[in-house]
Amino acid sequence: MRIGSLADAAGTTPRTVRHYHRLGLLGEPRRLSNGYREYTIDDVVRLMRIRWLADAGMPLGAIAAALDRSEADESNVVADLRALLAGIESEQKALAHKHTRLSVLLDDAVEHRPLTALPRDAADTLAALIDAAAETEREALLRERDLLEVMAIAGTVPASFFETTTAALADPGTRQTYLALLRRFSALEGRDVDDAADDIDSLAAELASMLDIGALLSAAPDDTADETGPLSIDDIVPDPAQRAVIIEATARLQTTEPSRPGDSR
């Protein structure tokens, strides 16, 4: 059997067969007097096994040990197969996450909705508020939406934080309180921390009583979030006076709320 027939029998090409010869995966056959290689059924079986393992995802460098393994090779073959399976499972998880995200994005695009990382209820509630807001409140709400989306993308807070925020914005009573707190929070930007101490203290107290701000700092990153790394409080709130509000509100929550999983007390 010539190399072309061998390659056809295994569903591959002569070039691939020659590559396997160079790698030592497939032994060199005997040569006829005219110099041509003469392959046998044993070579067909060997080549088909090589192709079968390669199609399963086994790297070529591991195939020789898998086919010709001795007792010394057994543990290496087992380790290689476990590593391959672990890699596939990780890829499947990543693909499942991407499928879910793309499905949501497709639904939003079909319905002419903005593409956002925010949960749908939060995005809808904020969009409605921004559309109806006066100019003085609109800018603060836009910044609030952008901040929440950064948190959603980075995975720095759990879904419950967005649920709490959405509920506060959706309820007519708490919405006005929320917007008032947001205006006061925005007004702190650029102020000296010492000079604004009283405003920081009162705002932190009201904020702690309304929202689970502690989730900003105490929650573990979402394991399905993008590889952006968890953001620090300095990244999330760069203004010193505004950051002081978040830190103080968090401290109040840690001393008044029951212990939650992940809290260090």
Short mmCIF file of C-alpha atoms in Angstrom, two decimals:
data_model
loop_
_atom_site.label_atom_id
_atom_site.label_comp_id
_atom_site.label_asym_id
_atom_site.label_seq_id
_atom_site.Cartn_x
_atom_site.Cartn_y
_atom_site.Cartn_z
CA MET A 1 0.00 0.00 0.00
CA ARG A 2 1.40 3.38 -1.01
CA ILE A 3 1.26 6.53 1.14
CA GLY A 4 -1.72 7.97 -0.76
CA SER A 5 -3.82 4.89 -0.16
CA LEU A 6 -2.80 4.83 3.50
CA ALA A 7 -3.80 8.48 3.94
CA ASP A 8 -7.14 7.91 2.16
CA ALA A 9 -7.93 4.93 4.38
CA ALA A 10 -7.45 7.05 7.51
CA GLY A 11 -9.17 10.14 6.13
CA THR A 12 -6.05 12.29 6.11
CA THR A 13 -3.32 13.45 3.69
CA PRO A 14 0.13 12.20 2.69
CA ARG A 15 1.58 15.39 4.12
CA THR A 16 0.08 14.56 7.53
CA VAL A 17 1.46 11.01 7.33
CA ARG A 18 4.94 12.36 6.66
CA HIS A 19 4.53 14.76 9.61
CA TYR A 20 3.69 11.80 11.85
CA HIS A 21 6.82 10.05 10.62
CA ARG A 22 8.93 13.09 11.60
CA LEU A 23 7.34 13.15 15.06
CA GLY A 24 7.94 9.46 15.56
CA LEU A 25 4.24 8.73 15.92
CA LEU A 26 4.23 6.48 12.90
CA GLY A 27 7.16 4.21 12.19
CA GLU A 28 8.92 4.26 8.84
CA PRO A 29 7.75 1.31 6.69
CA ARG A 30 10.05 -0.84 4.67
CA ARG A 31 11.02 0.48 1.27
CA LEU A 32 10.71 -1.41 -1.96
CA SER A 33 13.60 -1.77 -4.39
CA ASN A 34 12.30 1.24 -6.29
CA GLY A 35 12.49 3.39 -3.11
CA TYR A 36 8.75 3.65 -2.48
CA ARG A 37 7.39 3.10 1.02
CA GLU A 38 5.25 0.02 1.39
CA TYR A 39 2.59 0.29 4.10
CA THR A 40 0.63 -2.59 5.65
CA ILE A 41 -2.66 -3.02 7.48
CA ASP A 42 -0.73 -2.52 10.74
CA ASP A 43 0.19 0.97 9.57
CA VAL A 44 -3.45 1.66 8.72
CA VAL A 45 -4.54 0.60 12.21
CA ARG A 46 -1.81 2.72 13.84
CA LEU A 47 -2.63 5.78 11.74
CA MET A 48 -6.34 5.48 12.40
CA ARG A 49 -5.71 5.26 16.14
CA ILE A 50 -3.52 8.36 15.95
CA ARG A 51 -6.25 10.25 14.07
CA TRP A 52 -8.92 9.03 16.50
CA LEU A 53 -6.99 10.32 19.53
CA ALA A 54 -6.12 13.60 17.80
CA ASP A 55 -9.77 14.15 16.87
CA ALA A 56 -10.68 13.60 20.54
CA GLY A 57 -8.44 16.54 21.43
CA MET A 58 -5.29 14.76 22.59
CA PRO A 59 -2.14 16.73 21.66
CA LEU A 60 0.18 14.94 19.24
CA GLY A 61 2.95 15.07 21.83
CA ALA A 62 0.90 12.90 24.19
CA ILE A 63 -0.36 10.37 21.65
CA ALA A 64 2.79 8.25 21.45
CA ALA A 65 2.77 7.72 25.20
CA ALA A 66 -0.95 6.88 25.08
CA LEU A 67 -0.50 4.28 22.33
CA ASP A 68 2.79 2.75 23.45
CA ARG A 69 2.55 3.29 27.18
CA SER A 70 4.40 1.20 29.66
CA GLU A 71 3.63 1.00 33.38
CA ALA A 72 5.87 4.04 33.87
CA ASP A 73 3.74 6.02 31.39
CA GLU A 74 0.36 5.14 32.94
CA SER A 75 0.30 7.96 35.48
CA ASN A 76 1.35 10.51 32.84
CA VAL A 77 -1.39 9.39 30.46
CA VAL A 78 -3.99 9.58 33.22
CA ALA A 79 -2.76 13.05 34.23
CA ASP A 80 -2.82 14.23 30.60
CA LEU A 81 -6.39 13.01 30.08
CA ARG A 82 -7.59 14.59 33.31
CA ALA A 83 -5.97 17.88 32.35
CA LEU A 84 -7.60 17.76 28.92
CA LEU A 85 -11.02 17.10 30.43
CA ALA A 86 -10.56 19.92 32.96
CA GLY A 87 -9.66 22.28 30.12
CA ILE A 88 -12.73 21.26 28.12
CA GLU A 89 -15.00 21.68 31.15
CA SER A 90 -13.57 25.16 31.73
CA GLU A 91 -14.16 26.06 28.08
CA GLN A 92 -17.71 24.69 28.27
CA LYS A 93 -18.43 26.86 31.31
CA ALA A 94 -17.03 29.92 29.56
CA LEU A 95 -19.02 29.16 26.41
CA ALA A 96 -22.22 28.63 28.42
CA HIS A 97 -21.70 32.02 30.07
CA LYS A 98 -21.08 33.67 26.69
CA HIS A 99 -24.17 31.96 25.24
CA THR A 100 -26.33 33.29 28.05
CA ARG A 101 -24.92 36.80 27.71
CA LEU A 102 -25.25 36.86 23.93
CA SER A 103 -28.82 35.57 24.15
CA VAL A 104 -29.73 38.45 26.45
CA LEU A 105 -27.94 40.94 24.18
CA LEU A 106 -29.76 39.55 21.15
CA ASP A 107 -33.11 39.94 22.88
CA ASP A 108 -32.22 43.54 23.81
CA ALA A 109 -31.08 44.33 20.26
CA VAL A 110 -34.25 42.86 18.73
CA GLU A 111 -36.37 44.89 21.15
CA HIS A 112 -34.32 48.07 20.41
CA ARG A 113 -33.07 48.24 23.98
CA PRO A 114 -29.65 49.61 25.04
CA LEU A 115 -26.95 46.96 25.36
CA THR A 116 -25.90 47.04 29.00
CA ALA A 117 -24.35 44.80 31.64
CA LEU A 118 -26.98 45.87 34.16
CA PRO A 119 -29.79 43.48 35.08
CA ARG A 120 -32.83 44.22 32.94
CA ASP A 121 -35.00 45.54 35.79
CA ALA A 122 -32.24 47.90 36.91
CA ALA A 123 -31.58 49.09 33.37
CA ASP A 124 -35.28 49.69 32.67
CA THR A 125 -35.86 51.51 35.94
CA LEU A 126 -32.85 53.79 35.47
CA ALA A 127 -33.72 54.46 31.82
CA ALA A 128 -37.24 55.54 32.78
CA LEU A 129 -35.93 57.81 35.54
CA ILE A 130 -33.29 59.37 33.26
CA ASP A 131 -35.88 60.06 30.55
CA ALA A 132 -38.20 61.75 33.04
CA ALA A 133 -35.55 63.54 35.11
CA ALA A 134 -35.03 67.26 35.25
CA GLU A 135 -31.71 68.48 33.91
CA THR A 136 -30.27 68.89 37.43
CA GLU A 137 -31.00 65.25 38.26
CA ARG A 138 -30.28 63.77 34.84
CA GLU A 139 -26.50 64.14 35.03
CA ALA A 140 -26.36 62.56 38.49
CA LEU A 141 -28.54 59.65 37.34
CA LEU A 142 -26.38 59.10 34.26
CA ARG A 143 -23.29 58.92 36.45
CA GLU A 144 -25.07 56.59 38.84
CA ARG A 145 -26.03 54.31 35.96
CA ASP A 146 -22.47 54.26 34.65
CA LEU A 147 -21.09 53.47 38.11
CA LEU A 148 -23.56 50.61 38.56
CA GLU A 149 -22.67 49.23 35.15
CA VAL A 150 -18.96 49.28 36.01
CA MET A 151 -19.77 47.26 39.13
CA ALA A 152 -21.86 44.82 37.08
CA ILE A 153 -19.09 44.30 34.51
CA ALA A 154 -16.35 43.92 37.12
CA GLY A 155 -18.44 41.60 39.30
CA THR A 156 -17.67 43.55 42.48
CA VAL A 157 -21.18 43.26 43.91
CA PRO A 158 -23.78 40.46 44.07
CA ALA A 159 -27.08 40.52 42.20
CA SER A 160 -28.86 41.38 45.47
CA PHE A 161 -27.26 44.83 45.44
CA PHE A 162 -28.87 45.67 42.10
CA GLU A 163 -32.17 44.23 43.28
CA THR A 164 -32.09 46.48 46.36
CA THR A 165 -31.16 49.53 44.28
CA THR A 166 -33.86 48.81 41.70
CA ALA A 167 -36.49 48.35 44.39
CA ALA A 168 -35.53 51.68 45.96
CA LEU A 169 -35.77 53.46 42.61
CA ALA A 170 -39.01 51.76 41.59
CA ASP A 171 -40.90 52.68 44.77
CA PRO A 172 -42.25 56.26 44.58
CA GLY A 173 -41.56 56.92 48.25
CA THR A 174 -38.01 55.63 48.48
CA ARG A 175 -37.19 56.95 45.00
CA GLN A 176 -37.44 60.54 46.15
CA THR A 177 -35.25 59.77 49.14
CA TYR A 178 -32.77 57.99 46.88
CA LEU A 179 -32.64 60.89 44.45
CA ALA A 180 -32.19 63.36 47.29
CA LEU A 181 -29.29 61.30 48.64
CA LEU A 182 -27.83 61.11 45.15
CA ARG A 183 -27.96 64.89 44.80
CA ARG A 184 -26.24 65.34 48.16
CA PHE A 185 -23.64 62.71 47.24
CA SER A 186 -22.91 64.47 43.93
CA ALA A 187 -22.60 67.81 45.72
CA LEU A 188 -19.75 66.41 47.82
CA GLU A 189 -17.48 66.03 44.81
CA GLY A 190 -14.41 68.23 45.14
CA ARG A 191 -15.07 69.25 48.76
CA ASP A 192 -12.44 68.92 51.46
CA VAL A 193 -13.08 65.86 53.63
CA ASP A 194 -12.58 67.72 56.91
CA ASP A 195 -14.76 70.64 55.90
CA ALA A 196 -17.53 68.27 54.75
CA ALA A 197 -17.32 66.02 57.83
CA ASP A 198 -20.85 66.74 59.07
CA ASP A 199 -22.40 66.21 55.63
CA ILE A 200 -20.39 63.01 55.14
CA ASP A 201 -21.54 61.66 58.51
CA SER A 202 -25.24 62.37 57.98
CA LEU A 203 -25.21 61.10 54.39
CA ALA A 204 -23.41 57.90 55.40
CA ALA A 205 -25.99 57.24 58.10
CA GLU A 206 -28.91 57.67 55.70
CA LEU A 207 -27.21 55.69 52.94
CA ALA A 208 -26.43 52.79 55.27
CA SER A 209 -30.05 52.63 56.36
CA MET A 210 -31.31 52.52 52.79
CA LEU A 211 -28.96 50.40 50.69
CA ASP A 212 -26.61 47.47 51.21
CA ILE A 213 -23.53 49.52 50.45
CA GLY A 214 -21.44 46.97 52.33
CA ALA A 215 -21.82 44.71 49.32
CA LEU A 216 -19.54 47.05 47.43
CA LEU A 217 -16.59 46.02 49.55
CA SER A 218 -17.44 42.71 51.22
CA ALA A 219 -18.77 40.70 48.28
CA ALA A 220 -16.55 38.27 46.43
CA PRO A 221 -16.25 38.96 42.71
CA ASP A 222 -18.70 37.16 40.47
CA ASP A 223 -16.92 34.08 39.01
CA THR A 224 -18.61 34.68 35.68
CA ALA A 225 -17.56 38.29 35.42
CA ASP A 226 -15.03 39.56 32.88
CA GLU A 227 -11.36 39.23 33.63
CA THR A 228 -11.07 42.84 34.73
CA GLY A 229 -10.18 41.98 38.32
CA PRO A 230 -12.05 43.27 41.36
CA LEU A 231 -12.04 47.05 41.65
CA SER A 232 -10.96 48.74 44.85
CA ILE A 233 -13.00 51.42 46.59
CA ASP A 234 -10.54 53.98 45.18
CA ASP A 235 -11.39 52.80 41.65
CA ILE A 236 -15.13 52.81 42.25
CA VAL A 237 -15.31 56.17 44.03
CA PRO A 238 -12.25 58.30 43.21
CA ASP A 239 -13.42 61.49 44.96
CA PRO A 240 -12.12 61.53 48.59
CA ALA A 241 -15.24 63.08 50.15
CA GLN A 242 -17.60 60.74 48.32
CA ARG A 243 -15.37 57.79 49.14
CA ALA A 244 -15.51 58.75 52.82
CA VAL A 245 -19.29 58.42 52.67
CA ILE A 246 -19.06 54.89 51.29
CA ILE A 247 -16.43 53.85 53.82
CA GLU A 248 -18.40 55.26 56.75
CA ALA A 249 -21.66 53.75 55.51
CA THR A 250 -19.92 50.38 55.24
CA ALA A 251 -18.55 50.70 58.77
CA ARG A 252 -22.04 51.45 60.07
CA LEU A 253 -23.46 48.40 58.32
CA GLN A 254 -20.75 46.15 59.73
CA THR A 255 -21.51 47.22 63.28
CA THR A 256 -25.30 47.17 63.05
CA GLU A 257 -26.24 44.35 60.68
CA PRO A 258 -26.28 40.64 61.50
CA SER A 259 -23.25 38.76 60.22
CA ARG A 260 -23.49 37.72 56.58
CA PRO A 261 -21.48 35.01 54.81
CA GLY A 262 -18.14 36.48 53.79
CA ASP A 263 -18.16 39.16 56.53
CA SER A 264 -15.02 39.32 58.65
CA ARG A 265 -15.98 40.48 62.12
#
